[in-house]
């Protein structure tokens, strides 16, 4: 597996412009932090989709359409990126062929946005964001046979929820902290049928029961504030 060179890490930048924390320089890159291959649900997934390589597996904080964060397991193979619950059960599979870009800000925050072609995007928070991005690049290149674009910008467009409504994540700095706001580009509300709404509410209730669930308007990490703008 590819590892970042020390001079890339020590310089304080990723891809030339991404600011890094000093602590990043001493982080070991293991890949599979959860011994995923030994888990029966993961074994079933690999068999079902005829995959064999695990590039990365660890817990992240995934953001849902209501801007709440829940603990999830991020699994990367040579064919897809998986969103698993804490019992390793699949909640979503994103084929690497559907990936458009990995988007991050230029600040020292831990937010990552996986932009997808024909489905809603995947937003998560992880202190291992650089390792995750590197492993996604490796898996994408092995699968699609071309490099994956990395976008570094303080204004990230994304689509959330099954209706793929447009949103914009804005990153700024205030009083030495990274402040993150989420702007609704469209004023239209998500129009769910009664059945869809009940299904969505049930899923959100299940997600909120998991450990590590916080309202994104109150989350703080490494001294940075996370805010949802009106």
PDB file of C-alpha atoms in Angstrom:
ATOM      1  CA  UNK A   1       0.000   0.000   0.000  1.00  0.00           C
ATOM      2  CA  UNK A   2       1.106   3.577  -0.639  1.00  0.00           C
ATOM      3  CA  UNK A   3       2.243   5.657   2.350  1.00  0.00           C
ATOM      4  CA  UNK A   4       2.767   9.414   2.414  1.00  0.00           C
ATOM      5  CA  UNK A   5       6.420  10.425   2.312  1.00  0.00           C
ATOM      6  CA  UNK A   6       7.801  12.084   5.442  1.00  0.00           C
ATOM      7  CA  UNK A   7       8.679  15.269   3.597  1.00  0.00           C
ATOM      8  CA  UNK A   8       5.047  15.499   2.390  1.00  0.00           C
ATOM      9  CA  UNK A   9       3.794  15.163   5.956  1.00  0.00           C
ATOM     10  CA  UNK A  10       6.382  17.356   7.670  1.00  0.00           C
ATOM     11  CA  UNK A  11       5.814  20.195   5.225  1.00  0.00           C
ATOM     12  CA  UNK A  12       2.379  20.757   6.789  1.00  0.00           C
ATOM     13  CA  UNK A  13       0.562  20.392   3.483  1.00  0.00           C
ATOM     14  CA  UNK A  14      -1.306  17.764   1.502  1.00  0.00           C
ATOM     15  CA  UNK A  15      -1.372  18.080  -2.308  1.00  0.00           C
ATOM     16  CA  UNK A  16       0.631  21.274  -1.798  1.00  0.00           C
ATOM     17  CA  UNK A  17      -2.086  23.291  -0.061  1.00  0.00           C
ATOM     18  CA  UNK A  18      -3.890  21.232   2.595  1.00  0.00           C
ATOM     19  CA  UNK A  19      -2.818  22.351   6.068  1.00  0.00           C
ATOM     20  CA  UNK A  20      -1.915  19.508   8.446  1.00  0.00           C
ATOM     21  CA  UNK A  21      -1.720  19.232  12.215  1.00  0.00           C
ATOM     22  CA  UNK A  22       1.683  18.464  13.715  1.00  0.00           C
ATOM     23  CA  UNK A  23       0.194  15.293  15.241  1.00  0.00           C
ATOM     24  CA  UNK A  24      -0.352  13.937  11.724  1.00  0.00           C
ATOM     25  CA  UNK A  25       3.377  13.506  11.281  1.00  0.00           C
ATOM     26  CA  UNK A  26       3.579  10.706  13.861  1.00  0.00           C
ATOM     27  CA  UNK A  27       0.425   8.790  12.917  1.00  0.00           C
ATOM     28  CA  UNK A  28       1.012   5.269  11.696  1.00  0.00           C
ATOM     29  CA  UNK A  29      -0.933   4.155   8.641  1.00  0.00           C
ATOM     30  CA  UNK A  30      -2.292   0.681   9.317  1.00  0.00           C
ATOM     31  CA  UNK A  31      -5.227   0.460   6.903  1.00  0.00           C
ATOM     32  CA  UNK A  32      -7.475  -2.138   8.520  1.00  0.00           C
ATOM     33  CA  UNK A  33      -7.775  -0.868  12.081  1.00  0.00           C
ATOM     34  CA  UNK A  34     -10.683  -3.177  12.946  1.00  0.00           C
ATOM     35  CA  UNK A  35      -9.485  -6.552  11.677  1.00  0.00           C
ATOM     36  CA  UNK A  36     -12.430  -6.398   9.273  1.00  0.00           C
ATOM     37  CA  UNK A  37     -11.454  -9.515   7.370  1.00  0.00           C
ATOM     38  CA  UNK A  38     -12.207 -11.632  10.443  1.00  0.00           C
ATOM     39  CA  UNK A  39     -15.801 -10.302  10.712  1.00  0.00           C
ATOM     40  CA  UNK A  40     -18.459 -12.573   9.215  1.00  0.00           C
ATOM     41  CA  UNK A  41     -20.589  -9.731   7.740  1.00  0.00           C
ATOM     42  CA  UNK A  42     -17.492  -8.397   5.959  1.00  0.00           C
ATOM     43  CA  UNK A  43     -16.571 -11.860   4.733  1.00  0.00           C
ATOM     44  CA  UNK A  44     -20.090 -12.145   3.258  1.00  0.00           C
ATOM     45  CA  UNK A  45     -19.747  -8.757   1.543  1.00  0.00           C
ATOM     46  CA  UNK A  46     -16.406  -9.650   0.005  1.00  0.00           C
ATOM     47  CA  UNK A  47     -17.810 -12.926  -1.253  1.00  0.00           C
ATOM     48  CA  UNK A  48     -21.008 -11.340  -2.608  1.00  0.00           C
ATOM     49  CA  UNK A  49     -19.204  -8.641  -4.585  1.00  0.00           C
ATOM     50  CA  UNK A  50     -16.187 -10.818  -5.441  1.00  0.00           C
ATOM     51  CA  UNK A  51     -13.721  -8.532  -3.695  1.00  0.00           C
ATOM     52  CA  UNK A  52     -10.640  -9.564  -1.733  1.00  0.00           C
ATOM     53  CA  UNK A  53      -8.535  -6.507  -0.844  1.00  0.00           C
ATOM     54  CA  UNK A  54      -9.234  -4.297   2.168  1.00  0.00           C
ATOM     55  CA  UNK A  55      -7.513  -0.928   1.808  1.00  0.00           C
ATOM     56  CA  UNK A  56      -8.963   0.686   4.920  1.00  0.00           C
ATOM     57  CA  UNK A  57     -11.421   0.061   7.759  1.00  0.00           C
ATOM     58  CA  UNK A  58     -12.090   2.226  10.805  1.00  0.00           C
ATOM     59  CA  UNK A  59     -14.778   4.164  12.659  1.00  0.00           C
ATOM     60  CA  UNK A  60     -15.738   7.600  11.325  1.00  0.00           C
ATOM     61  CA  UNK A  61     -18.494  10.113  12.133  1.00  0.00           C
ATOM     62  CA  UNK A  62     -20.927  10.174   9.208  1.00  0.00           C
ATOM     63  CA  UNK A  63     -23.190  13.199   8.649  1.00  0.00           C
ATOM     64  CA  UNK A  64     -26.832  12.514   7.762  1.00  0.00           C
ATOM     65  CA  UNK A  65     -29.314  14.764   5.941  1.00  0.00           C
ATOM     66  CA  UNK A  66     -30.267  16.463   9.218  1.00  0.00           C
ATOM     67  CA  UNK A  67     -26.651  17.424   9.882  1.00  0.00           C
ATOM     68  CA  UNK A  68     -26.262  14.935  12.705  1.00  0.00           C
ATOM     69  CA  UNK A  69     -23.168  12.804  13.182  1.00  0.00           C
ATOM     70  CA  UNK A  70     -23.298   9.078  13.922  1.00  0.00           C
ATOM     71  CA  UNK A  71     -20.575   6.529  14.388  1.00  0.00           C
ATOM     72  CA  UNK A  72     -20.156   4.396  11.296  1.00  0.00           C
ATOM     73  CA  UNK A  73     -17.526   2.015   9.985  1.00  0.00           C
ATOM     74  CA  UNK A  74     -15.897   3.075   6.724  1.00  0.00           C
ATOM     75  CA  UNK A  75     -14.663   0.109   4.684  1.00  0.00           C
ATOM     76  CA  UNK A  76     -12.678   0.548   1.466  1.00  0.00           C
ATOM     77  CA  UNK A  77     -12.062  -2.356  -0.915  1.00  0.00           C
ATOM     78  CA  UNK A  78     -10.762  -2.563  -4.483  1.00  0.00           C
ATOM     79  CA  UNK A  79     -14.332  -2.232  -5.752  1.00  0.00           C
ATOM     80  CA  UNK A  80     -16.288   0.021  -3.427  1.00  0.00           C
ATOM     81  CA  UNK A  81     -16.588   2.223  -0.358  1.00  0.00           C
ATOM     82  CA  UNK A  82     -18.920   0.788   2.280  1.00  0.00           C
ATOM     83  CA  UNK A  83     -20.872   2.530   5.018  1.00  0.00           C
ATOM     84  CA  UNK A  84     -21.345  -0.084   7.763  1.00  0.00           C
ATOM     85  CA  UNK A  85     -23.095   0.119  11.112  1.00  0.00           C
ATOM     86  CA  UNK A  86     -21.224  -0.708  14.302  1.00  0.00           C
ATOM     87  CA  UNK A  87     -22.067  -4.396  13.867  1.00  0.00           C
ATOM     88  CA  UNK A  88     -20.454  -4.392  10.405  1.00  0.00           C
ATOM     89  CA  UNK A  89     -23.823  -4.599   8.629  1.00  0.00           C
ATOM     90  CA  UNK A  90     -23.946  -2.768   5.284  1.00  0.00           C
ATOM     91  CA  UNK A  91     -25.977   0.424   5.188  1.00  0.00           C
ATOM     92  CA  UNK A  92     -24.674   1.684   1.843  1.00  0.00           C
ATOM     93  CA  UNK A  93     -22.302   0.656  -0.920  1.00  0.00           C
ATOM     94  CA  UNK A  94     -20.673   3.242  -3.219  1.00  0.00           C
ATOM     95  CA  UNK A  95     -19.042   1.714  -6.268  1.00  0.00           C
ATOM     96  CA  UNK A  96     -15.644   3.279  -6.959  1.00  0.00           C
ATOM     97  CA  UNK A  97     -16.764   3.802 -10.558  1.00  0.00           C
ATOM     98  CA  UNK A  98     -19.375   6.258  -9.174  1.00  0.00           C
ATOM     99  CA  UNK A  99     -16.769   8.462  -7.499  1.00  0.00           C
ATOM    100  CA  UNK A 100     -16.279  11.981  -8.878  1.00  0.00           C
ATOM    101  CA  UNK A 101     -13.870  13.512  -6.391  1.00  0.00           C
ATOM    102  CA  UNK A 102     -12.793  13.616  -2.767  1.00  0.00           C
ATOM    103  CA  UNK A 103     -13.322  17.147  -1.425  1.00  0.00           C
ATOM    104  CA  UNK A 104     -11.709  18.716   1.644  1.00  0.00           C
ATOM    105  CA  UNK A 105     -11.126  22.234   2.919  1.00  0.00           C
ATOM    106  CA  UNK A 106      -7.724  23.902   3.123  1.00  0.00           C
ATOM    107  CA  UNK A 107      -7.984  24.173   6.916  1.00  0.00           C
ATOM    108  CA  UNK A 108      -6.973  21.792   9.730  1.00  0.00           C
ATOM    109  CA  UNK A 109     -10.415  20.221  10.071  1.00  0.00           C
ATOM    110  CA  UNK A 110     -11.377  16.573   9.711  1.00  0.00           C
ATOM    111  CA  UNK A 111     -14.285  16.849   7.258  1.00  0.00           C
ATOM    112  CA  UNK A 112     -14.251  14.814   4.040  1.00  0.00           C
ATOM    113  CA  UNK A 113     -16.871  14.822   1.263  1.00  0.00           C
ATOM    114  CA  UNK A 114     -17.045  11.938  -1.196  1.00  0.00           C
ATOM    115  CA  UNK A 115     -18.720  13.349  -4.318  1.00  0.00           C
ATOM    116  CA  UNK A 116     -20.664  10.759  -6.336  1.00  0.00           C
ATOM    117  CA  UNK A 117     -22.052  10.762  -9.883  1.00  0.00           C
ATOM    118  CA  UNK A 118     -25.593   9.397  -9.756  1.00  0.00           C
ATOM    119  CA  UNK A 119     -26.353   9.347  -6.033  1.00  0.00           C
ATOM    120  CA  UNK A 120     -26.167  11.531  -2.946  1.00  0.00           C
ATOM    121  CA  UNK A 121     -22.761  12.369  -1.515  1.00  0.00           C
ATOM    122  CA  UNK A 122     -21.116  10.926   1.586  1.00  0.00           C
ATOM    123  CA  UNK A 123     -19.869  13.285   4.300  1.00  0.00           C
ATOM    124  CA  UNK A 124     -17.831  12.153   7.275  1.00  0.00           C
ATOM    125  CA  UNK A 125     -15.375  13.324   9.914  1.00  0.00           C
ATOM    126  CA  UNK A 126     -12.128  11.472  10.685  1.00  0.00           C
ATOM    127  CA  UNK A 127      -8.725  12.259  12.113  1.00  0.00           C
ATOM    128  CA  UNK A 128      -7.353   9.812   9.521  1.00  0.00           C
ATOM    129  CA  UNK A 129      -8.649  11.842   6.568  1.00  0.00           C
ATOM    130  CA  UNK A 130      -5.311  11.923   4.735  1.00  0.00           C
ATOM    131  CA  UNK A 131      -4.784   8.178   5.058  1.00  0.00           C
ATOM    132  CA  UNK A 132      -8.388   7.550   3.967  1.00  0.00           C
ATOM    133  CA  UNK A 133      -7.973   9.830   0.942  1.00  0.00           C
ATOM    134  CA  UNK A 134      -4.725   8.111  -0.003  1.00  0.00           C
ATOM    135  CA  UNK A 135      -6.302   4.665   0.245  1.00  0.00           C
ATOM    136  CA  UNK A 136      -9.329   5.739  -1.804  1.00  0.00           C
ATOM    137  CA  UNK A 137      -6.944   7.015  -4.473  1.00  0.00           C
ATOM    138  CA  UNK A 138      -5.090   3.691  -4.477  1.00  0.00           C
ATOM    139  CA  UNK A 139      -8.324   1.655  -4.664  1.00  0.00           C
ATOM    140  CA  UNK A 140      -9.823   3.935  -7.349  1.00  0.00           C
ATOM    141  CA  UNK A 141      -6.727   3.730  -9.531  1.00  0.00           C
ATOM    142  CA  UNK A 142      -6.645  -0.069  -9.171  1.00  0.00           C
ATOM    143  CA  UNK A 143     -10.330  -0.320 -10.120  1.00  0.00           C
ATOM    144  CA  UNK A 144     -10.914   2.450 -12.677  1.00  0.00           C
ATOM    145  CA  UNK A 145      -7.361   2.636 -14.051  1.00  0.00           C
ATOM    146  CA  UNK A 146      -7.115   6.406 -13.804  1.00  0.00           C
ATOM    147  CA  UNK A 147      -6.338   8.915 -11.035  1.00  0.00           C
ATOM    148  CA  UNK A 148      -9.092  10.231  -8.783  1.00  0.00           C
ATOM    149  CA  UNK A 149      -9.428  13.993  -8.568  1.00  0.00           C
ATOM    150  CA  UNK A 150      -8.835  15.570  -5.144  1.00  0.00           C
ATOM    151  CA  UNK A 151     -10.558  18.927  -4.587  1.00  0.00           C
ATOM    152  CA  UNK A 152      -9.261  21.330  -1.936  1.00  0.00           C
ATOM    153  CA  UNK A 153     -11.604  24.265  -1.428  1.00  0.00           C
ATOM    154  CA  UNK A 154     -13.253  26.159   1.427  1.00  0.00           C
ATOM    155  CA  UNK A 155     -16.627  25.992  -0.325  1.00  0.00           C
ATOM    156  CA  UNK A 156     -17.811  22.450  -1.060  1.00  0.00           C
ATOM    157  CA  UNK A 157     -21.011  21.775  -3.010  1.00  0.00           C
ATOM    158  CA  UNK A 158     -22.762  18.514  -2.160  1.00  0.00           C
ATOM    159  CA  UNK A 159     -26.076  16.666  -2.436  1.00  0.00           C
ATOM    160  CA  UNK A 160     -27.683  15.182   0.677  1.00  0.00           C
ATOM    161  CA  UNK A 161     -30.540  12.750   1.315  1.00  0.00           C
ATOM    162  CA  UNK A 162     -32.163  10.373  -1.125  1.00  0.00           C
ATOM    163  CA  UNK A 163     -33.643  13.383  -2.946  1.00  0.00           C
ATOM    164  CA  UNK A 164     -30.094  14.702  -3.569  1.00  0.00           C
ATOM    165  CA  UNK A 165     -30.912  18.245  -2.444  1.00  0.00           C
ATOM    166  CA  UNK A 166     -28.058  20.713  -2.993  1.00  0.00           C
ATOM    167  CA  UNK A 167     -26.130  22.110  -0.040  1.00  0.00           C
ATOM    168  CA  UNK A 168     -22.876  23.986   0.430  1.00  0.00           C
ATOM    169  CA  UNK A 169     -20.360  23.501   3.242  1.00  0.00           C
ATOM    170  CA  UNK A 170     -18.459  26.700   3.998  1.00  0.00           C
ATOM    171  CA  UNK A 171     -15.182  26.676   5.919  1.00  0.00           C
ATOM    172  CA  UNK A 172     -13.716  29.770   7.569  1.00  0.00           C
ATOM    173  CA  UNK A 173     -11.438  30.746  10.428  1.00  0.00           C
ATOM    174  CA  UNK A 174     -12.518  32.787  13.446  1.00  0.00           C
ATOM    175  CA  UNK A 175     -10.558  33.455  16.645  1.00  0.00           C
ATOM    176  CA  UNK A 176      -8.107  30.721  15.762  1.00  0.00           C
ATOM    177  CA  UNK A 177     -10.811  28.093  15.220  1.00  0.00           C
ATOM    178  CA  UNK A 178     -12.145  26.459  12.073  1.00  0.00           C
ATOM    179  CA  UNK A 179     -15.853  27.272  11.718  1.00  0.00           C
ATOM    180  CA  UNK A 180     -17.999  25.157   9.416  1.00  0.00           C
ATOM    181  CA  UNK A 181     -21.382  26.331   8.138  1.00  0.00           C
ATOM    182  CA  UNK A 182     -23.904  24.475   5.977  1.00  0.00           C
ATOM    183  CA  UNK A 183     -25.950  26.553   3.539  1.00  0.00           C
ATOM    184  CA  UNK A 184     -29.116  25.409   1.797  1.00  0.00           C
ATOM    185  CA  UNK A 185     -28.730  26.319  -1.868  1.00  0.00           C
ATOM    186  CA  UNK A 186     -32.355  25.509  -2.661  1.00  0.00           C
ATOM    187  CA  UNK A 187     -35.217  26.666  -0.437  1.00  0.00           C
ATOM    188  CA  UNK A 188     -37.357  23.740  -1.549  1.00  0.00           C
ATOM    189  CA  UNK A 189     -38.045  21.194   1.193  1.00  0.00           C
ATOM    190  CA  UNK A 190     -37.594  17.511   0.652  1.00  0.00           C
ATOM    191  CA  UNK A 191     -40.951  16.179  -0.482  1.00  0.00           C
ATOM    192  CA  UNK A 192     -41.256  12.707   0.981  1.00  0.00           C
ATOM    193  CA  UNK A 193     -44.301  10.500   0.711  1.00  0.00           C
ATOM    194  CA  UNK A 194     -45.804   9.421   4.032  1.00  0.00           C
ATOM    195  CA  UNK A 195     -44.270   5.978   3.592  1.00  0.00           C
ATOM    196  CA  UNK A 196     -40.853   7.417   2.737  1.00  0.00           C
ATOM    197  CA  UNK A 197     -41.014   9.775   5.711  1.00  0.00           C
ATOM    198  CA  UNK A 198     -41.864   6.941   8.109  1.00  0.00           C
ATOM    199  CA  UNK A 199     -38.996   4.867   6.700  1.00  0.00           C
ATOM    200  CA  UNK A 200     -36.607   7.815   6.986  1.00  0.00           C
ATOM    201  CA  UNK A 201     -37.744   8.602  10.548  1.00  0.00           C
ATOM    202  CA  UNK A 202     -37.254   4.979  11.559  1.00  0.00           C
ATOM    203  CA  UNK A 203     -33.754   4.955  10.099  1.00  0.00           C
ATOM    204  CA  UNK A 204     -32.863   8.246  11.793  1.00  0.00           C
ATOM    205  CA  UNK A 205     -34.175   6.959  15.127  1.00  0.00           C
ATOM    206  CA  UNK A 206     -31.991   3.865  14.761  1.00  0.00           C
ATOM    207  CA  UNK A 207     -29.003   6.037  13.913  1.00  0.00           C
ATOM    208  CA  UNK A 208     -29.556   8.305  16.915  1.00  0.00           C
ATOM    209  CA  UNK A 209     -29.519   5.289  19.221  1.00  0.00           C
ATOM    210  CA  UNK A 210     -25.918   4.541  18.217  1.00  0.00           C
ATOM    211  CA  UNK A 211     -23.072   5.746  20.384  1.00  0.00           C
ATOM    212  CA  UNK A 212     -21.331   8.921  19.336  1.00  0.00           C
ATOM    213  CA  UNK A 213     -24.446  10.665  17.972  1.00  0.00           C
ATOM    214  CA  UNK A 214     -24.268  14.458  18.317  1.00  0.00           C
ATOM    215  CA  UNK A 215     -26.032  17.400  16.758  1.00  0.00           C
ATOM    216  CA  UNK A 216     -23.615  18.925  14.297  1.00  0.00           C
ATOM    217  CA  UNK A 217     -24.490  22.387  15.569  1.00  0.00           C
ATOM    218  CA  UNK A 218     -22.861  21.475  18.899  1.00  0.00           C
ATOM    219  CA  UNK A 219     -19.936  19.280  17.853  1.00  0.00           C
ATOM    220  CA  UNK A 220     -16.433  20.452  18.712  1.00  0.00           C
ATOM    221  CA  UNK A 221     -13.264  18.733  17.608  1.00  0.00           C
ATOM    222  CA  UNK A 222      -9.660  19.736  18.216  1.00  0.00           C
ATOM    223  CA  UNK A 223     -10.793  23.205  19.207  1.00  0.00           C
ATOM    224  CA  UNK A 224     -12.831  23.745  16.043  1.00  0.00           C
ATOM    225  CA  UNK A 225     -16.494  24.719  16.094  1.00  0.00           C
ATOM    226  CA  UNK A 226     -19.059  23.184  13.746  1.00  0.00           C
ATOM    227  CA  UNK A 227     -22.089  25.324  12.958  1.00  0.00           C
ATOM    228  CA  UNK A 228     -25.129  24.875  10.710  1.00  0.00           C
ATOM    229  CA  UNK A 229     -26.145  28.183   9.159  1.00  0.00           C
ATOM    230  CA  UNK A 230     -29.786  29.117   8.721  1.00  0.00           C
TER     231      UNK A 230
END
